[in-house]
Structures are given as structure tokens and as C-alpha cells.
PDB file of N, CA and C in Angstrom:
ATOM      1  N   UNK A   1     -86.994 -38.098 111.354  1.00  0.00           N
ATOM      2  CA  UNK A   1     -87.018 -36.870 110.252  1.00  0.00           C
ATOM      3  C   UNK A   1     -86.179 -36.104 110.027  1.00  0.00           C
ATOM      4  N   UNK A   2     -85.786 -35.928 109.205  1.00  0.00           N
ATOM      5  CA  UNK A   2     -84.890 -34.928 108.827  1.00  0.00           C
ATOM      6  C   UNK A   2     -85.571 -33.687 108.072  1.00  0.00           C
ATOM      7  N   UNK A   3     -85.171 -32.400 108.403  1.00  0.00           N
ATOM      8  CA  UNK A   3     -85.543 -31.278 107.785  1.00  0.00           C
ATOM      9  C   UNK A   3     -84.655 -30.688 106.554  1.00  0.00           C
ATOM     10  N   UNK A   4     -85.171 -30.474 105.403  1.00  0.00           N
ATOM     11  CA  UNK A   4     -84.775 -30.323 104.356  1.00  0.00           C
ATOM     12  C   UNK A   4     -85.219 -29.378 103.628  1.00  0.00           C
ATOM     13  N   UNK A   5     -84.008 -27.999 103.769  1.00  0.00           N
ATOM     14  CA  UNK A   5     -84.022 -26.705 103.238  1.00  0.00           C
ATOM     15  C   UNK A   5     -84.471 -26.515 101.825  1.00  0.00           C
ATOM     16  N   UNK A   6     -85.066 -26.158 100.922  1.00  0.00           N
ATOM     17  CA  UNK A   6     -85.164 -26.144  99.641  1.00  0.00           C
ATOM     18  C   UNK A   6     -84.959 -24.559  99.079  1.00  0.00           C
ATOM     19  N   UNK A   7     -83.886 -24.628  98.329  1.00  0.00           N
ATOM     20  CA  UNK A   7     -83.587 -23.288  97.632  1.00  0.00           C
ATOM     21  C   UNK A   7     -84.818 -22.753  96.684  1.00  0.00           C
ATOM     22  N   UNK A   8     -84.673 -21.384  96.175  1.00  0.00           N
ATOM     23  CA  UNK A   8     -85.650 -21.063  95.839  1.00  0.00           C
ATOM     24  C   UNK A   8     -85.875 -21.833  94.499  1.00  0.00           C
ATOM     25  N   UNK A   9     -84.883 -21.970  93.435  1.00  0.00           N
ATOM     26  CA  UNK A   9     -84.893 -22.375  92.331  1.00  0.00           C
ATOM     27  C   UNK A   9     -85.783 -23.958  92.556  1.00  0.00           C
ATOM     28  N   UNK A  10     -85.754 -24.436  93.487  1.00  0.00           N
ATOM     29  CA  UNK A  10     -86.143 -25.922  93.601  1.00  0.00           C
ATOM     30  C   UNK A  10     -87.594 -25.906  94.093  1.00  0.00           C
ATOM     31  N   UNK A  11     -88.087 -24.738  94.747  1.00  0.00           N
ATOM     32  CA  UNK A  11     -89.297 -24.888  95.059  1.00  0.00           C
ATOM     33  C   UNK A  11     -90.538 -24.999  94.534  1.00  0.00           C
ATOM     34  N   UNK A  12     -90.148 -25.233  93.174  1.00  0.00           N
ATOM     35  CA  UNK A  12     -91.485 -25.032  92.049  1.00  0.00           C
ATOM     36  C   UNK A  12     -91.670 -26.723  92.064  1.00  0.00           C
ATOM     37  N   UNK A  13     -91.010 -27.739  92.792  1.00  0.00           N
ATOM     38  CA  UNK A  13     -91.062 -29.263  93.099  1.00  0.00           C
ATOM     39  C   UNK A  13     -91.836 -29.238  94.347  1.00  0.00           C
ATOM     40  N   UNK A  14     -91.439 -28.682  94.953  1.00  0.00           N
ATOM     41  CA  UNK A  14     -91.978 -28.610  96.645  1.00  0.00           C
ATOM     42  C   UNK A  14     -93.001 -27.936  96.789  1.00  0.00           C
ATOM     43  N   UNK A  15     -94.269 -27.574  95.522  1.00  0.00           N
ATOM     44  CA  UNK A  15     -95.301 -26.688  95.760  1.00  0.00           C
ATOM     45  C   UNK A  15     -95.129 -25.122  96.641  1.00  0.00           C
ATOM     46  N   UNK A  16     -93.787 -24.754  96.532  1.00  0.00           N
ATOM     47  CA  UNK A  16     -93.474 -23.437  96.797  1.00  0.00           C
ATOM     48  C   UNK A  16     -92.713 -23.444  98.346  1.00  0.00           C
ATOM     49  N   UNK A  17     -92.724 -24.592  98.790  1.00  0.00           N
ATOM     50  CA  UNK A  17     -92.469 -24.631 100.368  1.00  0.00           C
ATOM     51  C   UNK A  17     -90.719 -24.766 100.181  1.00  0.00           C
ATOM     52  N   UNK A  18     -90.417 -24.038 101.288  1.00  0.00           N
ATOM     53  CA  UNK A  18     -88.866 -23.766 101.505  1.00  0.00           C
ATOM     54  C   UNK A  18     -88.139 -24.918 102.392  1.00  0.00           C
ATOM     55  N   UNK A  19     -89.075 -25.762 103.222  1.00  0.00           N
ATOM     56  CA  UNK A  19     -88.497 -27.136 104.317  1.00  0.00           C
ATOM     57  C   UNK A  19     -89.665 -28.241 103.888  1.00  0.00           C
ATOM     58  N   UNK A  20     -89.194 -29.308 103.637  1.00  0.00           N
ATOM     59  CA  UNK A  20     -90.171 -30.228 103.525  1.00  0.00           C
ATOM     60  C   UNK A  20     -89.421 -31.171 104.971  1.00  0.00           C
ATOM     61  N   UNK A  21     -90.112 -32.104 105.024  1.00  0.00           N
ATOM     62  CA  UNK A  21     -89.916 -33.323 106.113  1.00  0.00           C
ATOM     63  C   UNK A  21     -89.334 -34.363 105.655  1.00  0.00           C
ATOM     64  N   UNK A  22     -88.273 -34.948 105.524  1.00  0.00           N
ATOM     65  CA  UNK A  22     -87.999 -36.473 105.007  1.00  0.00           C
ATOM     66  C   UNK A  22     -87.455 -37.210 106.248  1.00  0.00           C
ATOM     67  N   UNK A  23     -87.713 -38.563 105.933  1.00  0.00           N
ATOM     68  CA  UNK A  23     -86.812 -39.872 106.863  1.00  0.00           C
ATOM     69  C   UNK A  23     -86.136 -40.519 105.952  1.00  0.00           C
ATOM     70  N   UNK A  24     -84.866 -40.252 106.332  1.00  0.00           N
ATOM     71  CA  UNK A  24     -83.647 -41.255 105.300  1.00  0.00           C
ATOM     72  C   UNK A  24     -82.105 -41.400 106.581  1.00  0.00           C
ATOM     73  N   UNK A  25     -81.495 -42.430 105.883  1.00  0.00           N
ATOM     74  CA  UNK A  25     -80.302 -42.679 106.751  1.00  0.00           C
ATOM     75  C   UNK A  25     -79.243 -41.903 106.490  1.00  0.00           C
ATOM     76  N   UNK A  26     -79.196 -41.658 104.806  1.00  0.00           N
ATOM     77  CA  UNK A  26     -78.207 -41.301 104.184  1.00  0.00           C
ATOM     78  C   UNK A  26     -78.699 -40.076 103.522  1.00  0.00           C
ATOM     79  N   UNK A  27     -77.947 -39.261 102.854  1.00  0.00           N
ATOM     80  CA  UNK A  27     -78.109 -38.276 101.642  1.00  0.00           C
ATOM     81  C   UNK A  27     -78.654 -38.764 100.460  1.00  0.00           C
ATOM     82  N   UNK A  28     -77.963 -39.907  99.879  1.00  0.00           N
ATOM     83  CA  UNK A  28     -78.308 -40.847  99.034  1.00  0.00           C
ATOM     84  C   UNK A  28     -79.947 -40.860  99.187  1.00  0.00           C
ATOM     85  N   UNK A  29     -80.390 -41.486 100.414  1.00  0.00           N
ATOM     86  CA  UNK A  29     -81.590 -42.197 100.809  1.00  0.00           C
ATOM     87  C   UNK A  29     -82.777 -40.789 100.562  1.00  0.00           C
ATOM     88  N   UNK A  30     -82.303 -39.641 101.426  1.00  0.00           N
ATOM     89  CA  UNK A  30     -82.849 -38.667 101.471  1.00  0.00           C
ATOM     90  C   UNK A  30     -83.331 -37.838  99.960  1.00  0.00           C
ATOM     91  N   UNK A  31     -82.375 -37.690  99.309  1.00  0.00           N
ATOM     92  CA  UNK A  31     -82.797 -37.228  97.597  1.00  0.00           C
ATOM     93  C   UNK A  31     -83.379 -38.163  96.975  1.00  0.00           C
ATOM     94  N   UNK A  32     -83.483 -39.622  97.354  1.00  0.00           N
ATOM     95  CA  UNK A  32     -84.594 -40.451  96.629  1.00  0.00           C
ATOM     96  C   UNK A  32     -85.862 -40.207  97.355  1.00  0.00           C
ATOM     97  N   UNK A  33     -85.848 -39.666  98.663  1.00  0.00           N
ATOM     98  CA  UNK A  33     -87.598 -39.799  99.390  1.00  0.00           C
ATOM     99  C   UNK A  33     -87.925 -38.434  98.633  1.00  0.00           C
ATOM    100  N   UNK A  34     -86.903 -37.579  98.719  1.00  0.00           N
ATOM    101  CA  UNK A  34     -87.248 -36.555  97.926  1.00  0.00           C
ATOM    102  C   UNK A  34     -87.922 -36.431  96.442  1.00  0.00           C
ATOM    103  N   UNK A  35     -87.581 -36.938  96.028  1.00  0.00           N
ATOM    104  CA  UNK A  35     -87.786 -37.561  94.240  1.00  0.00           C
ATOM    105  C   UNK A  35     -88.997 -38.133  94.654  1.00  0.00           C
ATOM    106  N   UNK A  36     -89.576 -39.047  95.352  1.00  0.00           N
ATOM    107  CA  UNK A  36     -90.587 -39.937  95.400  1.00  0.00           C
ATOM    108  C   UNK A  36     -92.028 -38.887  95.900  1.00  0.00           C
ATOM    109  N   UNK A  37     -91.364 -38.041  96.668  1.00  0.00           N
ATOM    110  CA  UNK A  37     -92.811 -37.331  97.071  1.00  0.00           C
ATOM    111  C   UNK A  37     -92.672 -36.082  96.230  1.00  0.00           C
ATOM    112  N   UNK A  38     -91.636 -35.658  95.337  1.00  0.00           N
ATOM    113  CA  UNK A  38     -91.650 -34.500  94.418  1.00  0.00           C
ATOM    114  C   UNK A  38     -90.945 -34.832  93.168  1.00  0.00           C
ATOM    115  N   UNK A  39     -91.360 -35.402  92.435  1.00  0.00           N
ATOM    116  CA  UNK A  39     -90.986 -35.811  91.153  1.00  0.00           C
ATOM    117  C   UNK A  39     -90.329 -35.021  90.571  1.00  0.00           C
ATOM    118  N   UNK A  40     -88.910 -35.091  89.873  1.00  0.00           N
ATOM    119  CA  UNK A  40     -88.476 -33.975  89.072  1.00  0.00           C
ATOM    120  C   UNK A  40     -87.162 -33.295  89.751  1.00  0.00           C
ATOM    121  N   UNK A  41     -87.543 -33.220  91.172  1.00  0.00           N
ATOM    122  CA  UNK A  41     -86.240 -32.559  91.938  1.00  0.00           C
ATOM    123  C   UNK A  41     -84.568 -33.316  91.597  1.00  0.00           C
ATOM    124  N   UNK A  42     -84.835 -34.675  91.379  1.00  0.00           N
ATOM    125  CA  UNK A  42     -83.547 -35.078  91.950  1.00  0.00           C
ATOM    126  C   UNK A  42     -82.469 -35.098  90.665  1.00  0.00           C
ATOM    127  N   UNK A  43     -83.305 -34.878  89.454  1.00  0.00           N
ATOM    128  CA  UNK A  43     -82.294 -34.507  88.624  1.00  0.00           C
ATOM    129  C   UNK A  43     -81.764 -32.971  88.455  1.00  0.00           C
ATOM    130  N   UNK A  44     -82.247 -32.327  89.420  1.00  0.00           N
ATOM    131  CA  UNK A  44     -81.708 -30.975  89.365  1.00  0.00           C
ATOM    132  C   UNK A  44     -80.280 -30.842  90.839  1.00  0.00           C
ATOM    133  N   UNK A  45     -80.547 -32.010  91.562  1.00  0.00           N
ATOM    134  CA  UNK A  45     -79.461 -31.943  92.580  1.00  0.00           C
ATOM    135  C   UNK A  45     -78.304 -33.334  92.084  1.00  0.00           C
ATOM    136  N   UNK A  46     -78.694 -34.160  91.494  1.00  0.00           N
ATOM    137  CA  UNK A  46     -77.678 -35.266  91.197  1.00  0.00           C
ATOM    138  C   UNK A  46     -77.683 -35.404  89.586  1.00  0.00           C
ATOM    139  N   UNK A  47     -76.641 -36.151  88.941  1.00  0.00           N
ATOM    140  CA  UNK A  47     -76.138 -36.339  87.434  1.00  0.00           C
ATOM    141  C   UNK A  47     -76.824 -37.867  87.175  1.00  0.00           C
ATOM    142  N   UNK A  48     -76.757 -38.077  85.921  1.00  0.00           N
ATOM    143  CA  UNK A  48     -76.938 -39.347  85.734  1.00  0.00           C
ATOM    144  C   UNK A  48     -76.619 -40.370  86.458  1.00  0.00           C
ATOM    145  N   UNK A  49     -75.149 -40.254  86.754  1.00  0.00           N
ATOM    146  CA  UNK A  49     -74.453 -41.141  87.658  1.00  0.00           C
ATOM    147  C   UNK A  49     -74.960 -41.365  89.006  1.00  0.00           C
ATOM    148  N   UNK A  50     -75.596 -40.177  89.512  1.00  0.00           N
ATOM    149  CA  UNK A  50     -76.082 -40.568  90.980  1.00  0.00           C
ATOM    150  C   UNK A  50     -74.936 -39.400  91.698  1.00  0.00           C
ATOM    151  N   UNK A  51     -73.985 -38.712  91.276  1.00  0.00           N
ATOM    152  CA  UNK A  51     -73.334 -38.067  91.932  1.00  0.00           C
ATOM    153  C   UNK A  51     -73.759 -36.625  91.852  1.00  0.00           C
ATOM    154  N   UNK A  52     -73.522 -36.135  93.067  1.00  0.00           N
ATOM    155  CA  UNK A  52     -74.471 -34.539  93.382  1.00  0.00           C
ATOM    156  C   UNK A  52     -73.691 -33.217  92.134  1.00  0.00           C
ATOM    157  N   UNK A  53     -74.459 -32.787  91.526  1.00  0.00           N
ATOM    158  CA  UNK A  53     -73.961 -31.844  90.673  1.00  0.00           C
ATOM    159  C   UNK A  53     -72.599 -31.077  91.375  1.00  0.00           C
ATOM    160  N   UNK A  54     -71.831 -30.502  90.704  1.00  0.00           N
ATOM    161  CA  UNK A  54     -70.540 -29.658  90.977  1.00  0.00           C
ATOM    162  C   UNK A  54     -71.229 -28.271  91.441  1.00  0.00           C
ATOM    163  N   UNK A  55     -72.514 -27.647  90.686  1.00  0.00           N
ATOM    164  CA  UNK A  55     -72.718 -26.639  91.267  1.00  0.00           C
ATOM    165  C   UNK A  55     -73.575 -26.589  92.415  1.00  0.00           C
ATOM    166  N   UNK A  56     -74.307 -27.574  92.933  1.00  0.00           N
ATOM    167  CA  UNK A  56     -75.018 -28.418  94.128  1.00  0.00           C
ATOM    168  C   UNK A  56     -73.751 -28.062  95.061  1.00  0.00           C
ATOM    169  N   UNK A  57     -74.159 -27.601  96.515  1.00  0.00           N
ATOM    170  CA  UNK A  57     -73.358 -27.668  97.830  1.00  0.00           C
ATOM    171  C   UNK A  57     -74.933 -28.463  98.945  1.00  0.00           C
ATOM    172  N   UNK A  58     -74.440 -29.421  99.542  1.00  0.00           N
ATOM    173  CA  UNK A  58     -75.446 -30.072 100.596  1.00  0.00           C
ATOM    174  C   UNK A  58     -74.622 -30.125 101.769  1.00  0.00           C
ATOM    175  N   UNK A  59     -75.342 -29.870 103.054  1.00  0.00           N
ATOM    176  CA  UNK A  59     -74.936 -29.456 104.119  1.00  0.00           C
ATOM    177  C   UNK A  59     -75.909 -30.480 105.136  1.00  0.00           C
ATOM    178  N   UNK A  60     -75.148 -31.399 105.844  1.00  0.00           N
ATOM    179  CA  UNK A  60     -75.975 -32.058 107.112  1.00  0.00           C
ATOM    180  C   UNK A  60     -75.631 -31.003 108.201  1.00  0.00           C
ATOM    181  N   UNK A  61     -76.416 -30.417 108.507  1.00  0.00           N
ATOM    182  CA  UNK A  61     -76.188 -29.251 109.884  1.00  0.00           C
ATOM    183  C   UNK A  61     -74.993 -28.235 109.181  1.00  0.00           C
ATOM    184  N   UNK A  62     -73.831 -27.663 109.646  1.00  0.00           N
ATOM    185  CA  UNK A  62     -73.199 -26.941 109.225  1.00  0.00           C
ATOM    186  C   UNK A  62     -71.855 -27.821 108.283  1.00  0.00           C
ATOM    187  N   UNK A  63     -71.725 -28.847 108.390  1.00  0.00           N
ATOM    188  CA  UNK A  63     -71.020 -29.422 107.107  1.00  0.00           C
ATOM    189  C   UNK A  63     -70.960 -29.668 105.949  1.00  0.00           C
ATOM    190  N   UNK A  64     -70.603 -29.176 105.092  1.00  0.00           N
ATOM    191  CA  UNK A  64     -70.570 -30.028 103.794  1.00  0.00           C
ATOM    192  C   UNK A  64     -69.976 -31.253 103.524  1.00  0.00           C
ATOM    193  N   UNK A  65     -71.150 -31.864 102.984  1.00  0.00           N
ATOM    194  CA  UNK A  65     -70.940 -33.504 102.540  1.00  0.00           C
ATOM    195  C   UNK A  65     -69.928 -33.743 101.901  1.00  0.00           C
ATOM    196  N   UNK A  66     -69.075 -32.956 101.000  1.00  0.00           N
ATOM    197  CA  UNK A  66     -67.650 -33.223 100.471  1.00  0.00           C
ATOM    198  C   UNK A  66     -67.178 -33.650 101.230  1.00  0.00           C
ATOM    199  N   UNK A  67     -66.924 -33.011 102.542  1.00  0.00           N
ATOM    200  CA  UNK A  67     -65.877 -33.141 103.173  1.00  0.00           C
ATOM    201  C   UNK A  67     -66.325 -34.264 104.666  1.00  0.00           C
ATOM    202  N   UNK A  68     -67.276 -35.053 104.221  1.00  0.00           N
ATOM    203  CA  UNK A  68     -67.736 -36.073 105.221  1.00  0.00           C
ATOM    204  C   UNK A  68     -67.945 -37.285 104.359  1.00  0.00           C
ATOM    205  N   UNK A  69     -68.655 -37.933 104.133  1.00  0.00           N
ATOM    206  CA  UNK A  69     -69.094 -39.468 103.196  1.00  0.00           C
ATOM    207  C   UNK A  69     -69.535 -38.826 102.271  1.00  0.00           C
ATOM    208  N   UNK A  70     -69.466 -37.387 101.375  1.00  0.00           N
ATOM    209  CA  UNK A  70     -70.337 -37.508 100.235  1.00  0.00           C
ATOM    210  C   UNK A  70     -71.717 -37.930 100.197  1.00  0.00           C
ATOM    211  N   UNK A  71     -72.131 -38.496  99.432  1.00  0.00           N
ATOM    212  CA  UNK A  71     -73.405 -38.877  98.855  1.00  0.00           C
ATOM    213  C   UNK A  71     -73.889 -39.949 100.297  1.00  0.00           C
ATOM    214  N   UNK A  72     -73.075 -40.508 100.799  1.00  0.00           N
ATOM    215  CA  UNK A  72     -73.209 -41.537 101.810  1.00  0.00           C
ATOM    216  C   UNK A  72     -73.183 -40.822 103.013  1.00  0.00           C
ATOM    217  N   UNK A  73     -73.190 -39.862 103.237  1.00  0.00           N
ATOM    218  CA  UNK A  73     -72.939 -38.921 104.559  1.00  0.00           C
ATOM    219  C   UNK A  73     -74.318 -39.495 105.208  1.00  0.00           C
ATOM    220  N   UNK A  74     -74.276 -40.041 106.508  1.00  0.00           N
ATOM    221  CA  UNK A  74     -75.406 -40.430 107.636  1.00  0.00           C
ATOM    222  C   UNK A  74     -76.432 -38.817 107.667  1.00  0.00           C
ATOM    223  N   UNK A  75     -77.860 -39.088 107.963  1.00  0.00           N
ATOM    224  CA  UNK A  75     -78.490 -38.485 107.932  1.00  0.00           C
ATOM    225  C   UNK A  75     -79.345 -38.927 109.272  1.00  0.00           C
ATOM    226  N   UNK A  76     -79.609 -38.077 110.734  1.00  0.00           N
ATOM    227  CA  UNK A  76     -80.141 -38.691 111.688  1.00  0.00           C
ATOM    228  C   UNK A  76     -81.200 -37.890 111.900  1.00  0.00           C
ATOM    229  N   UNK A  77     -82.184 -38.513 112.601  1.00  0.00           N
ATOM    230  CA  UNK A  77     -83.676 -37.578 112.828  1.00  0.00           C
ATOM    231  C   UNK A  77     -83.148 -36.353 113.892  1.00  0.00           C
ATOM    232  N   UNK A  78     -84.121 -35.047 113.063  1.00  0.00           N
ATOM    233  CA  UNK A  78     -83.634 -34.182 113.647  1.00  0.00           C
ATOM    234  C   UNK A  78     -82.419 -33.028 112.994  1.00  0.00           C
ATOM    235  N   UNK A  79     -81.874 -33.843 112.156  1.00  0.00           N
ATOM    236  CA  UNK A  79     -80.856 -32.646 111.149  1.00  0.00           C
ATOM    237  C   UNK A  79     -81.711 -31.964 110.210  1.00  0.00           C
ATOM    238  N   UNK A  80     -80.879 -30.959 110.217  1.00  0.00           N
ATOM    239  CA  UNK A  80     -81.281 -30.064 109.041  1.00  0.00           C
ATOM    240  C   UNK A  80     -80.397 -30.216 107.920  1.00  0.00           C
ATOM    241  N   UNK A  81     -80.650 -30.508 107.030  1.00  0.00           N
ATOM    242  CA  UNK A  81     -80.235 -30.284 105.547  1.00  0.00           C
ATOM    243  C   UNK A  81     -80.451 -29.627 104.656  1.00  0.00           C
ATOM    244  N   UNK A  82     -79.506 -28.717 104.415  1.00  0.00           N
ATOM    245  CA  UNK A  82     -79.718 -27.347 103.035  1.00  0.00           C
ATOM    246  C   UNK A  82     -79.150 -28.297 101.841  1.00  0.00           C
ATOM    247  N   UNK A  83     -79.784 -27.868 100.761  1.00  0.00           N
ATOM    248  CA  UNK A  83     -79.645 -27.795  99.270  1.00  0.00           C
ATOM    249  C   UNK A  83     -79.185 -26.581  98.957  1.00  0.00           C
ATOM    250  N   UNK A  84     -77.637 -26.161  98.680  1.00  0.00           N
ATOM    251  CA  UNK A  84     -77.723 -24.855  98.334  1.00  0.00           C
ATOM    252  C   UNK A  84     -76.666 -24.583  96.951  1.00  0.00           C
ATOM    253  N   UNK A  85     -77.588 -23.969  95.874  1.00  0.00           N
ATOM    254  CA  UNK A  85     -76.855 -24.044  94.830  1.00  0.00           C
ATOM    255  C   UNK A  85     -75.660 -22.968  94.588  1.00  0.00           C
ATOM    256  N   UNK A  86     -74.620 -23.350  94.139  1.00  0.00           N
ATOM    257  CA  UNK A  86     -73.378 -22.619  93.978  1.00  0.00           C
ATOM    258  C   UNK A  86     -73.929 -21.363  93.349  1.00  0.00           C
ATOM    259  N   UNK A  87     -73.144 -19.973  93.691  1.00  0.00           N
ATOM    260  CA  UNK A  87     -73.261 -18.797  93.130  1.00  0.00           C
ATOM    261  C   UNK A  87     -71.823 -18.545  92.620  1.00  0.00           C
ATOM    262  N   UNK A  88     -72.446 -18.107  91.292  1.00  0.00           N
ATOM    263  CA  UNK A  88     -70.877 -17.530  90.483  1.00  0.00           C
ATOM    264  C   UNK A  88     -70.799 -16.351  90.392  1.00  0.00           C
ATOM    265  N   UNK A  89     -69.830 -15.645  90.266  1.00  0.00           N
ATOM    266  CA  UNK A  89     -69.795 -14.202  89.853  1.00  0.00           C
ATOM    267  C   UNK A  89     -68.440 -13.723  89.139  1.00  0.00           C
ATOM    268  N   UNK A  90     -68.130 -12.664  89.068  1.00  0.00           N
ATOM    269  CA  UNK A  90     -66.617 -11.880  89.392  1.00  0.00           C
ATOM    270  C   UNK A  90     -67.000 -10.881  89.481  1.00  0.00           C
TER     271      UNK A  90
END
């Protein structure tokens, strides 16, 4: 099981929980498992083509998946996965 850190804007899908446990081999599987347990969350994370939305960053441990294997990045038992919405400002 991996621990998934849920950002505040998505906690309405996880009954307010800031972290959930998910069993998955890849980030893609993890997003599918999140959707199964918490319907509606997937469309906030990925677009219609299944790509991670531009304004969403996903980290496995301290590594941004954009610099690993993207949505096919491996997830191991005990990993902490963080979903982080990008913050824009000026």
C-alpha cells in the first residue's frame, strides 16, 4: 500500500481525509484506484486523454513524476505519493 497525500481542494472526494491508502503498481493504477474508492477525483487529476493535468504535480517520495516515467512511474509498498496543485501568482 502507498499513502496518497490529498490536497485540500480534493478532500471533498475523500470525505475530508488528507491521506488515503492505495494499492497500486504505477501512478496510473493509483489514480484508477483512487477513482474506484473516491468517484469524481480522477477528472481533477487527469484530462480526458489520461494525461496528468498541467496544473497538477504528482510526486512519488520527493521525485516529480514528470522527471521519472510520468504517469507510468512505479509505486512501491510504503511509498508516499503527493498530489500537489500548482500555484500561480504574480
